Amino acid sequence: MRNIPQEILGVDIGGTNIKIGKVVRGVVVEHKKIPVNRNDIEQVTLDNLYGGLKSLMTDSIDAIGVGVPAVVDYEKGIVYDVQNIPSWTEVPLKNLIEDQFKVPVYINNDANCFAIGESRYGKAKQFGNAIALSLGTGMGMGIIIDGKLYNGVLCGAGEIGMLPYLDNVLEHYTGSFFFEREFKRSAFELYQKALENDFEALNAFVQYGKHLAEGIKIILYMFAPEIIILGGSISKAYQFFKESMLVGLQSFPYKKQIENLKIQTSDLADSPILGAAALCL
């Protein structure tokens, strides 16, 4: 049995920034942000990551957790084809960071980090069976079963956004693609307009909620969770798509399941960093 780390560096590797936080007993006490240039070669991005880690590293750090938008061999700590970092096609990130800093390193994909962070620190903390849905550019999903993160092979479990749906795949209707294709504006622009009570923007989110309900029905058939946590940039507009989503769920045949299901938005501050840190626990 491994010792439970007390101080952890949590790392969120995004397409434009690498965000690092020092996590002490579930609280992020220091932050560091490093810009990512998608055109840099592999070693340059690695060196930038090492520099950010070094700036927060102390003798009291027990472990490092890393969330990556990629296919991940979480046991070996190898990341493949990292989104928005084209040079990272196959990087043995666990071994590289451990060689640099001599502490245990744990790596997983970003959707799974969101799920384990909510399970450890957020609204899913009191539930054994939970789903975390990240609604952003696409639709990512993390799965908690009996209080434990379910990864699948190469962290491939939960790719619900890639299921066939209508004329494409589900995330083309539940991610930002939907707004750009159907309404010629970004989800953020439409959200700003919805706050001003703009009819077209409000209608966009009503339509979005209907599609999201179909995705949630699939989740209910597959996992029957106690709670679904919504995160990602689009979840900020929940007030505008909540009603149409709930109406869409009423056609689900198992009524008792719907009655007992909780759907909530994440309010976990520093969620990606805390989720990465939670990998170490």
PDB file of C-alpha atoms in Angstrom:
ATOM      1  CA  MET A   1       0.000   0.000   0.000  1.00  0.00           C
ATOM      2  CA  ARG A   2       1.434   3.363  -1.039  1.00  0.00           C
ATOM      3  CA  ASN A   3       1.612   6.306   1.327  1.00  0.00           C
ATOM      4  CA  ILE A   4      -1.040   8.970   0.787  1.00  0.00           C
ATOM      5  CA  PRO A   5       0.636  12.137  -0.542  1.00  0.00           C
ATOM      6  CA  GLN A   6       0.092  15.289   1.503  1.00  0.00           C
ATOM      7  CA  GLU A   7       1.396  17.854  -1.005  1.00  0.00           C
ATOM      8  CA  ILE A   8       0.938  17.316  -4.722  1.00  0.00           C
ATOM      9  CA  LEU A   9       1.604  19.192  -7.927  1.00  0.00           C
ATOM     10  CA  GLY A  10      -1.450  18.956 -10.195  1.00  0.00           C
ATOM     11  CA  VAL A  11      -0.861  19.636 -13.886  1.00  0.00           C
ATOM     12  CA  ASP A  12      -3.468  20.432 -16.532  1.00  0.00           C
ATOM     13  CA  ILE A  13      -1.970  20.305 -20.035  1.00  0.00           C
ATOM     14  CA  GLY A  14      -4.216  22.298 -22.350  1.00  0.00           C
ATOM     15  CA  GLY A  15      -3.969  23.406 -25.930  1.00  0.00           C
ATOM     16  CA  THR A  16      -2.880  26.969 -25.141  1.00  0.00           C
ATOM     17  CA  ASN A  17      -1.524  26.744 -21.586  1.00  0.00           C
ATOM     18  CA  ILE A  18      -0.047  24.314 -19.096  1.00  0.00           C
ATOM     19  CA  LYS A  19      -1.547  25.069 -15.683  1.00  0.00           C
ATOM     20  CA  ILE A  20       0.182  23.807 -12.550  1.00  0.00           C
ATOM     21  CA  GLY A  21      -0.992  24.051  -8.973  1.00  0.00           C
ATOM     22  CA  LYS A  22       0.424  23.069  -5.608  1.00  0.00           C
ATOM     23  CA  VAL A  23      -2.340  21.157  -3.837  1.00  0.00           C
ATOM     24  CA  VAL A  24      -2.251  20.845  -0.049  1.00  0.00           C
ATOM     25  CA  ARG A  25      -5.074  18.851   1.563  1.00  0.00           C
ATOM     26  CA  GLY A  26      -7.426  19.499  -1.329  1.00  0.00           C
ATOM     27  CA  VAL A  27      -6.676  23.211  -1.695  1.00  0.00           C
ATOM     28  CA  VAL A  28      -4.665  24.820  -4.496  1.00  0.00           C
ATOM     29  CA  VAL A  29      -2.290  27.149  -2.662  1.00  0.00           C
ATOM     30  CA  GLU A  30      -0.040  28.230  -5.557  1.00  0.00           C
ATOM     31  CA  HIS A  31      -0.514  28.523  -9.322  1.00  0.00           C
ATOM     32  CA  LYS A  32       1.716  28.633 -12.366  1.00  0.00           C
ATOM     33  CA  LYS A  33       0.689  29.041 -16.008  1.00  0.00           C
ATOM     34  CA  ILE A  34       2.960  28.376 -18.966  1.00  0.00           C
ATOM     35  CA  PRO A  35       1.918  29.264 -22.555  1.00  0.00           C
ATOM     36  CA  VAL A  36       1.938  26.418 -25.068  1.00  0.00           C
ATOM     37  CA  ASN A  37       3.031  27.024 -28.654  1.00  0.00           C
ATOM     38  CA  ARG A  38       1.533  24.269 -30.789  1.00  0.00           C
ATOM     39  CA  ASN A  39       4.385  24.629 -33.288  1.00  0.00           C
ATOM     40  CA  ASP A  40       7.160  23.895 -30.783  1.00  0.00           C
ATOM     41  CA  ILE A  41       9.058  20.638 -31.049  1.00  0.00           C
ATOM     42  CA  GLU A  42       8.510  17.984 -28.380  1.00  0.00           C
ATOM     43  CA  GLN A  43      11.551  18.835 -26.259  1.00  0.00           C
ATOM     44  CA  VAL A  44      10.788  22.558 -26.106  1.00  0.00           C
ATOM     45  CA  THR A  45       7.332  21.902 -24.675  1.00  0.00           C
ATOM     46  CA  LEU A  46       8.792  19.365 -22.241  1.00  0.00           C
ATOM     47  CA  ASP A  47      11.404  21.872 -21.090  1.00  0.00           C
ATOM     48  CA  ASN A  48       8.684  24.464 -20.515  1.00  0.00           C
ATOM     49  CA  LEU A  49       6.755  21.919 -18.458  1.00  0.00           C
ATOM     50  CA  TYR A  50       9.849  21.077 -16.401  1.00  0.00           C
ATOM     51  CA  GLY A  51      10.450  24.780 -15.773  1.00  0.00           C
ATOM     52  CA  GLY A  52       6.923  25.264 -14.488  1.00  0.00           C
ATOM     53  CA  LEU A  53       7.154  22.238 -12.213  1.00  0.00           C
ATOM     54  CA  LYS A  54      10.543  23.335 -10.906  1.00  0.00           C
ATOM     55  CA  SER A  55       9.157  26.745  -9.933  1.00  0.00           C
ATOM     56  CA  LEU A  56       6.679  25.085  -7.533  1.00  0.00           C
ATOM     57  CA  MET A  57       8.727  22.060  -6.521  1.00  0.00           C
ATOM     58  CA  THR A  58       9.852  21.762  -2.892  1.00  0.00           C
ATOM     59  CA  ASP A  59      11.106  18.928  -0.695  1.00  0.00           C
ATOM     60  CA  SER A  60       7.576  18.546   0.699  1.00  0.00           C
ATOM     61  CA  ILE A  61       6.028  17.551  -2.666  1.00  0.00           C
ATOM     62  CA  ASP A  62       5.153  13.854  -2.523  1.00  0.00           C
ATOM     63  CA  ALA A  63       3.750  13.248  -6.020  1.00  0.00           C
ATOM     64  CA  ILE A  64       2.775  14.806  -9.347  1.00  0.00           C
ATOM     65  CA  GLY A  65      -0.520  14.214 -11.185  1.00  0.00           C
ATOM     66  CA  VAL A  66      -0.967  15.145 -14.828  1.00  0.00           C
ATOM     67  CA  GLY A  67      -4.134  15.469 -16.915  1.00  0.00           C
ATOM     68  CA  VAL A  68      -3.689  15.385 -20.701  1.00  0.00           C
ATOM     69  CA  PRO A  69      -6.194  15.687 -23.577  1.00  0.00           C
ATOM     70  CA  ALA A  70      -4.961  12.499 -25.195  1.00  0.00           C
ATOM     71  CA  VAL A  71      -5.047   8.733 -25.399  1.00  0.00           C
ATOM     72  CA  VAL A  72      -3.117   7.609 -22.320  1.00  0.00           C
ATOM     73  CA  ASP A  73      -1.512   4.361 -21.228  1.00  0.00           C
ATOM     74  CA  TYR A  74      -2.022   5.282 -17.588  1.00  0.00           C
ATOM     75  CA  GLU A  75      -0.063   2.292 -16.243  1.00  0.00           C
ATOM     76  CA  LYS A  76       3.073   3.077 -18.251  1.00  0.00           C
ATOM     77  CA  GLY A  77       2.392   6.818 -18.300  1.00  0.00           C
ATOM     78  CA  ILE A  78       2.701   7.185 -22.067  1.00  0.00           C
ATOM     79  CA  VAL A  79       0.602   9.817 -23.851  1.00  0.00           C
ATOM     80  CA  TYR A  80      -0.316   9.533 -27.517  1.00  0.00           C
ATOM     81  CA  ASP A  81      -1.400  12.207 -30.002  1.00  0.00           C
ATOM     82  CA  VAL A  82      -1.969  15.048 -27.554  1.00  0.00           C
ATOM     83  CA  GLN A  83      -4.638  17.423 -28.822  1.00  0.00           C
ATOM     84  CA  ASN A  84      -3.230  20.796 -29.901  1.00  0.00           C
ATOM     85  CA  ILE A  85       0.371  19.719 -29.277  1.00  0.00           C
ATOM     86  CA  PRO A  86       1.155  18.000 -32.607  1.00  0.00           C
ATOM     87  CA  SER A  87       4.747  17.110 -31.680  1.00  0.00           C
ATOM     88  CA  TRP A  88       3.556  14.945 -28.778  1.00  0.00           C
ATOM     89  CA  THR A  89       2.668  11.832 -30.769  1.00  0.00           C
ATOM     90  CA  GLU A  90       4.126   9.343 -28.272  1.00  0.00           C
ATOM     91  CA  VAL A  91       5.692  10.711 -25.104  1.00  0.00           C
ATOM     92  CA  PRO A  92       6.694   8.554 -22.076  1.00  0.00           C
ATOM     93  CA  LEU A  93       5.685  11.422 -19.811  1.00  0.00           C
ATOM     94  CA  LYS A  94       5.602   9.520 -16.521  1.00  0.00           C
ATOM     95  CA  ASN A  95       9.191   8.293 -16.830  1.00  0.00           C
ATOM     96  CA  LEU A  96      10.469  11.644 -18.093  1.00  0.00           C
ATOM     97  CA  ILE A  97       8.982  13.620 -15.178  1.00  0.00           C
ATOM     98  CA  GLU A  98      10.002  11.007 -12.599  1.00  0.00           C
ATOM     99  CA  ASP A  99      13.579  11.125 -13.902  1.00  0.00           C
ATOM    100  CA  GLN A 100      13.588  14.892 -13.493  1.00  0.00           C
ATOM    101  CA  PHE A 101      11.962  15.225 -10.069  1.00  0.00           C
ATOM    102  CA  LYS A 102      12.331  11.824  -8.312  1.00  0.00           C
ATOM    103  CA  VAL A 103       8.728  11.605  -7.077  1.00  0.00           C
ATOM    104  CA  PRO A 104       5.883   9.309  -8.230  1.00  0.00           C
ATOM    105  CA  VAL A 105       3.952  10.587 -11.246  1.00  0.00           C
ATOM    106  CA  TYR A 106       0.394   9.618 -12.237  1.00  0.00           C
ATOM    107  CA  ILE A 107      -1.094  10.453 -15.640  1.00  0.00           C
ATOM    108  CA  ASN A 108      -4.582  10.215 -17.109  1.00  0.00           C
ATOM    109  CA  ASN A 109      -6.698  11.975 -19.693  1.00  0.00           C
ATOM    110  CA  ASP A 110      -8.444  15.228 -18.893  1.00  0.00           C
ATOM    111  CA  ALA A 111     -12.011  13.890 -18.844  1.00  0.00           C
ATOM    112  CA  ASN A 112     -11.039  11.227 -16.318  1.00  0.00           C
ATOM    113  CA  CYS A 113      -9.295  13.857 -14.213  1.00  0.00           C
ATOM    114  CA  PHE A 114     -12.511  15.881 -14.183  1.00  0.00           C
ATOM    115  CA  ALA A 115     -14.414  12.820 -12.955  1.00  0.00           C
ATOM    116  CA  ILE A 116     -11.977  11.811 -10.217  1.00  0.00           C
ATOM    117  CA  GLY A 117     -11.682  15.426  -9.083  1.00  0.00           C
ATOM    118  CA  GLU A 118     -15.454  15.699  -8.684  1.00  0.00           C
ATOM    119  CA  SER A 119     -15.516  12.337  -6.891  1.00  0.00           C
ATOM    120  CA  ARG A 120     -12.763  13.321  -4.492  1.00  0.00           C
ATOM    121  CA  TYR A 121     -13.479  17.014  -3.913  1.00  0.00           C
ATOM    122  CA  GLY A 122     -16.700  18.026  -5.664  1.00  0.00           C
ATOM    123  CA  LYS A 123     -20.406  17.317  -5.970  1.00  0.00           C
ATOM    124  CA  ALA A 124     -19.934  13.600  -6.667  1.00  0.00           C
ATOM    125  CA  LYS A 125     -18.097  13.089  -3.375  1.00  0.00           C
ATOM    126  CA  GLN A 126     -21.040  11.405  -1.661  1.00  0.00           C
ATOM    127  CA  PHE A 127     -22.020   9.174  -4.586  1.00  0.00           C
ATOM    128  CA  GLY A 128     -20.498   5.841  -5.534  1.00  0.00           C
ATOM    129  CA  ASN A 129     -21.672   5.907  -9.149  1.00  0.00           C
ATOM    130  CA  ALA A 130     -21.225   9.138 -11.058  1.00  0.00           C
ATOM    131  CA  ILE A 131     -20.630  10.486 -14.540  1.00  0.00           C
ATOM    132  CA  ALA A 132     -18.717  13.678 -15.288  1.00  0.00           C
ATOM    133  CA  LEU A 133     -19.519  15.261 -18.654  1.00  0.00           C
ATOM    134  CA  SER A 134     -17.199  17.893 -20.061  1.00  0.00           C
ATOM    135  CA  LEU A 135     -19.073  20.069 -22.549  1.00  0.00           C
ATOM    136  CA  GLY A 136     -16.667  22.149 -24.595  1.00  0.00           C
ATOM    137  CA  THR A 137     -15.201  21.782 -28.057  1.00  0.00           C
ATOM    138  CA  GLY A 138     -16.388  18.188 -27.908  1.00  0.00           C
ATOM    139  CA  MET A 139     -18.043  16.008 -25.290  1.00  0.00           C
ATOM    140  CA  GLY A 140     -15.763  14.186 -22.868  1.00  0.00           C
ATOM    141  CA  MET A 141     -16.885  11.759 -20.199  1.00  0.00           C
ATOM    142  CA  GLY A 142     -15.363  10.288 -17.053  1.00  0.00           C
ATOM    143  CA  ILE A 143     -16.881   7.333 -15.230  1.00  0.00           C
ATOM    144  CA  ILE A 144     -16.928   6.578 -11.503  1.00  0.00           C
ATOM    145  CA  ILE A 145     -18.155   3.080 -10.568  1.00  0.00           C
ATOM    146  CA  ASP A 146     -18.401   2.070  -6.907  1.00  0.00           C
ATOM    147  CA  GLY A 147     -16.269   5.057  -5.987  1.00  0.00           C
ATOM    148  CA  LYS A 148     -13.448   4.207  -8.391  1.00  0.00           C
ATOM    149  CA  LEU A 149     -12.431   5.702 -11.717  1.00  0.00           C
ATOM    150  CA  TYR A 150     -13.055   3.366 -14.639  1.00  0.00           C
ATOM    151  CA  ASN A 151     -10.434   3.879 -17.343  1.00  0.00           C
ATOM    152  CA  GLY A 152     -10.835   1.103 -19.886  1.00  0.00           C
ATOM    153  CA  VAL A 153      -7.965   0.220 -22.220  1.00  0.00           C
ATOM    154  CA  LEU A 154      -5.723   3.267 -22.868  1.00  0.00           C
ATOM    155  CA  CYS A 155      -8.249   5.428 -20.991  1.00  0.00           C
ATOM    156  CA  GLY A 156     -10.658   4.826 -23.861  1.00  0.00           C
ATOM    157  CA  ALA A 157     -13.779   4.358 -21.755  1.00  0.00           C
ATOM    158  CA  GLY A 158     -16.319   7.151 -21.920  1.00  0.00           C
ATOM    159  CA  GLU A 159     -15.859   8.333 -25.513  1.00  0.00           C
ATOM    160  CA  ILE A 160     -19.586   8.864 -25.779  1.00  0.00           C
ATOM    161  CA  GLY A 161     -19.137  11.891 -28.009  1.00  0.00           C
ATOM    162  CA  MET A 162     -17.981   9.644 -30.840  1.00  0.00           C
ATOM    163  CA  LEU A 163     -21.165   7.527 -30.934  1.00  0.00           C
ATOM    164  CA  PRO A 164     -23.101   7.808 -34.223  1.00  0.00           C
ATOM    165  CA  TYR A 165     -25.953  10.294 -33.927  1.00  0.00           C
ATOM    166  CA  LEU A 166     -28.217  11.714 -36.644  1.00  0.00           C
ATOM    167  CA  ASP A 167     -25.971  12.563 -39.611  1.00  0.00           C
ATOM    168  CA  ASN A 168     -22.693  12.656 -37.669  1.00  0.00           C
ATOM    169  CA  VAL A 169     -21.528  11.812 -34.137  1.00  0.00           C
ATOM    170  CA  LEU A 170     -23.031  12.937 -30.851  1.00  0.00           C
ATOM    171  CA  GLU A 171     -20.467  15.591 -29.962  1.00  0.00           C
ATOM    172  CA  HIS A 172     -21.244  17.452 -33.183  1.00  0.00           C
ATOM    173  CA  TYR A 173     -24.556  18.229 -31.486  1.00  0.00           C
ATOM    174  CA  THR A 174     -23.409  18.456 -27.846  1.00  0.00           C
ATOM    175  CA  GLY A 175     -20.138  20.371 -28.280  1.00  0.00           C
ATOM    176  CA  SER A 176     -19.236  23.765 -29.675  1.00  0.00           C
ATOM    177  CA  PHE A 177     -19.433  22.383 -33.228  1.00  0.00           C
ATOM    178  CA  PHE A 178     -23.220  22.537 -32.931  1.00  0.00           C
ATOM    179  CA  PHE A 179     -23.424  26.274 -32.323  1.00  0.00           C
ATOM    180  CA  GLU A 180     -20.866  27.161 -34.975  1.00  0.00           C
ATOM    181  CA  ARG A 181     -22.520  24.968 -37.608  1.00  0.00           C
ATOM    182  CA  GLU A 182     -26.179  25.734 -36.918  1.00  0.00           C
ATOM    183  CA  PHE A 183     -26.008  29.333 -35.691  1.00  0.00           C
ATOM    184  CA  LYS A 184     -22.711  30.602 -37.163  1.00  0.00           C
ATOM    185  CA  ARG A 185     -21.566  31.860 -33.779  1.00  0.00           C
ATOM    186  CA  SER A 186     -19.548  30.392 -30.945  1.00  0.00           C
ATOM    187  CA  ALA A 187     -21.175  29.000 -27.821  1.00  0.00           C
ATOM    188  CA  PHE A 188     -19.605  31.849 -25.846  1.00  0.00           C
ATOM    189  CA  GLU A 189     -21.036  34.529 -28.171  1.00  0.00           C
ATOM    190  CA  LEU A 190     -24.477  32.953 -27.964  1.00  0.00           C
ATOM    191  CA  TYR A 191     -24.193  32.725 -24.185  1.00  0.00           C
ATOM    192  CA  GLN A 192     -23.461  36.442 -23.985  1.00  0.00           C
ATOM    193  CA  LYS A 193     -26.478  37.131 -26.202  1.00  0.00           C
ATOM    194  CA  ALA A 194     -28.679  34.801 -24.144  1.00  0.00           C
ATOM    195  CA  LEU A 195     -27.839  36.854 -21.066  1.00  0.00           C
ATOM    196  CA  GLU A 196     -29.347  39.804 -22.975  1.00  0.00           C
ATOM    197  CA  ASN A 197     -32.501  37.746 -23.693  1.00  0.00           C
ATOM    198  CA  ASP A 198     -31.712  37.486 -27.415  1.00  0.00           C
ATOM    199  CA  PHE A 199     -34.315  35.210 -29.059  1.00  0.00           C
ATOM    200  CA  GLU A 200     -31.958  33.399 -31.452  1.00  0.00           C
ATOM    201  CA  ALA A 201     -29.433  32.740 -28.701  1.00  0.00           C
ATOM    202  CA  LEU A 202     -32.092  31.440 -26.329  1.00  0.00           C
ATOM    203  CA  ASN A 203     -33.422  29.175 -29.077  1.00  0.00           C
ATOM    204  CA  ALA A 204     -29.901  27.862 -29.765  1.00  0.00           C
ATOM    205  CA  PHE A 205     -29.600  26.625 -26.204  1.00  0.00           C
ATOM    206  CA  VAL A 206     -33.120  25.162 -26.242  1.00  0.00           C
ATOM    207  CA  GLN A 207     -32.106  23.087 -29.268  1.00  0.00           C
ATOM    208  CA  TYR A 208     -28.825  22.173 -27.627  1.00  0.00           C
ATOM    209  CA  GLY A 209     -30.635  20.910 -24.529  1.00  0.00           C
ATOM    210  CA  LYS A 210     -32.746  18.563 -26.653  1.00  0.00           C
ATOM    211  CA  HIS A 211     -29.641  16.971 -28.158  1.00  0.00           C
ATOM    212  CA  LEU A 212     -27.886  16.744 -24.807  1.00  0.00           C
ATOM    213  CA  ALA A 213     -30.900  14.890 -23.414  1.00  0.00           C
ATOM    214  CA  GLU A 214     -30.391  12.188 -26.048  1.00  0.00           C
ATOM    215  CA  GLY A 215     -26.785  11.804 -24.927  1.00  0.00           C
ATOM    216  CA  ILE A 216     -27.829  11.558 -21.293  1.00  0.00           C
ATOM    217  CA  LYS A 217     -30.351   8.844 -22.163  1.00  0.00           C
ATOM    218  CA  ILE A 218     -27.510   6.788 -23.605  1.00  0.00           C
ATOM    219  CA  ILE A 219     -25.579   7.272 -20.356  1.00  0.00           C
ATOM    220  CA  LEU A 220     -28.603   6.150 -18.343  1.00  0.00           C
ATOM    221  CA  TYR A 221     -28.972   2.985 -20.378  1.00  0.00           C
ATOM    222  CA  MET A 222     -25.280   2.161 -20.028  1.00  0.00           C
ATOM    223  CA  PHE A 223     -24.389   3.212 -16.475  1.00  0.00           C
ATOM    224  CA  ALA A 224     -27.511   4.256 -14.519  1.00  0.00           C
ATOM    225  CA  PRO A 225     -25.505   6.743 -12.415  1.00  0.00           C
ATOM    226  CA  GLU A 226     -26.728   8.447  -9.276  1.00  0.00           C
ATOM    227  CA  ILE A 227     -25.458  11.835 -10.424  1.00  0.00           C
ATOM    228  CA  ILE A 228     -24.213  13.484 -13.612  1.00  0.00           C
ATOM    229  CA  ILE A 229     -21.897  16.459 -13.185  1.00  0.00           C
ATOM    230  CA  LEU A 230     -21.693  18.901 -16.096  1.00  0.00           C
ATOM    231  CA  GLY A 231     -18.470  20.819 -16.628  1.00  0.00           C
ATOM    232  CA  GLY A 232     -16.664  22.567 -19.456  1.00  0.00           C
ATOM    233  CA  SER A 233     -17.306  25.975 -20.962  1.00  0.00           C
ATOM    234  CA  ILE A 234     -20.819  25.229 -22.264  1.00  0.00           C
ATOM    235  CA  SER A 235     -22.027  24.176 -18.814  1.00  0.00           C
ATOM    236  CA  LYS A 236     -21.911  27.848 -17.808  1.00  0.00           C
ATOM    237  CA  ALA A 237     -25.038  28.293 -19.945  1.00  0.00           C
ATOM    238  CA  TYR A 238     -26.926  25.574 -18.043  1.00  0.00           C
ATOM    239  CA  GLN A 239     -29.732  27.927 -17.080  1.00  0.00           C
ATOM    240  CA  PHE A 240     -30.570  28.296 -20.782  1.00  0.00           C
ATOM    241  CA  PHE A 241     -30.619  24.605 -21.763  1.00  0.00           C
ATOM    242  CA  LYS A 242     -31.702  22.975 -18.504  1.00  0.00           C
ATOM    243  CA  GLU A 243     -35.445  23.058 -19.170  1.00  0.00           C
ATOM    244  CA  SER A 244     -35.343  21.599 -22.694  1.00  0.00           C
ATOM    245  CA  MET A 245     -32.879  18.947 -21.511  1.00  0.00           C
ATOM    246  CA  LEU A 246     -35.181  17.901 -18.665  1.00  0.00           C
ATOM    247  CA  VAL A 247     -38.188  17.829 -21.006  1.00  0.00           C
ATOM    248  CA  GLY A 248     -36.219  15.639 -23.402  1.00  0.00           C
ATOM    249  CA  LEU A 249     -35.447  13.192 -20.609  1.00  0.00           C
ATOM    250  CA  GLN A 250     -39.133  12.611 -19.903  1.00  0.00           C
ATOM    251  CA  SER A 251     -39.341  10.117 -22.776  1.00  0.00           C
ATOM    252  CA  PHE A 252     -36.865   7.833 -21.017  1.00  0.00           C
ATOM    253  CA  PRO A 253     -38.830   4.636 -20.312  1.00  0.00           C
ATOM    254  CA  TYR A 254     -37.610   3.984 -16.770  1.00  0.00           C
ATOM    255  CA  LYS A 255     -39.340   6.784 -14.892  1.00  0.00           C
ATOM    256  CA  LYS A 256     -38.052   5.853 -11.446  1.00  0.00           C
ATOM    257  CA  GLN A 257     -34.501   6.203 -12.692  1.00  0.00           C
ATOM    258  CA  ILE A 258     -35.189   9.730 -13.905  1.00  0.00           C
ATOM    259  CA  GLU A 259     -36.816  10.603 -10.580  1.00  0.00           C
ATOM    260  CA  ASN A 260     -33.711   9.535  -8.685  1.00  0.00           C
ATOM    261  CA  LEU A 261     -31.136  11.033 -11.058  1.00  0.00           C
ATOM    262  CA  LYS A 262     -29.339  14.217 -10.051  1.00  0.00           C
ATOM    263  CA  ILE A 263     -27.892  16.498 -12.724  1.00  0.00           C
ATOM    264  CA  GLN A 264     -25.743  19.366 -11.474  1.00  0.00           C
ATOM    265  CA  THR A 265     -23.060  21.692 -12.771  1.00  0.00           C
ATOM    266  CA  SER A 266     -19.589  21.652 -11.305  1.00  0.00           C
ATOM    267  CA  ASP A 267     -18.645  24.484  -8.988  1.00  0.00           C
ATOM    268  CA  LEU A 268     -15.233  23.056  -8.148  1.00  0.00           C
ATOM    269  CA  ALA A 269     -12.623  25.811  -8.357  1.00  0.00           C
ATOM    270  CA  ASP A 270      -9.414  24.748 -10.111  1.00  0.00           C
ATOM    271  CA  SER A 271     -11.162  21.552 -11.213  1.00  0.00           C
ATOM    272  CA  PRO A 272      -8.542  20.364 -13.767  1.00  0.00           C
ATOM    273  CA  ILE A 273      -5.663  20.838 -11.306  1.00  0.00           C
ATOM    274  CA  LEU A 274      -7.496  19.175  -8.424  1.00  0.00           C
ATOM    275  CA  GLY A 275      -8.531  16.333 -10.708  1.00  0.00           C
ATOM    276  CA  ALA A 276      -4.939  15.739 -11.762  1.00  0.00           C
ATOM    277  CA  ALA A 277      -3.836  15.847  -8.121  1.00  0.00           C
ATOM    278  CA  ALA A 278      -6.559  13.341  -7.178  1.00  0.00           C
ATOM    279  CA  LEU A 279      -4.889  10.753  -9.443  1.00  0.00           C
ATOM    280  CA  CYS A 280      -2.154  10.508  -6.800  1.00  0.00           C
ATOM    281  CA  LEU A 281      -4.472   9.623  -3.919  1.00  0.00           C
TER     282      LEU A 281
END
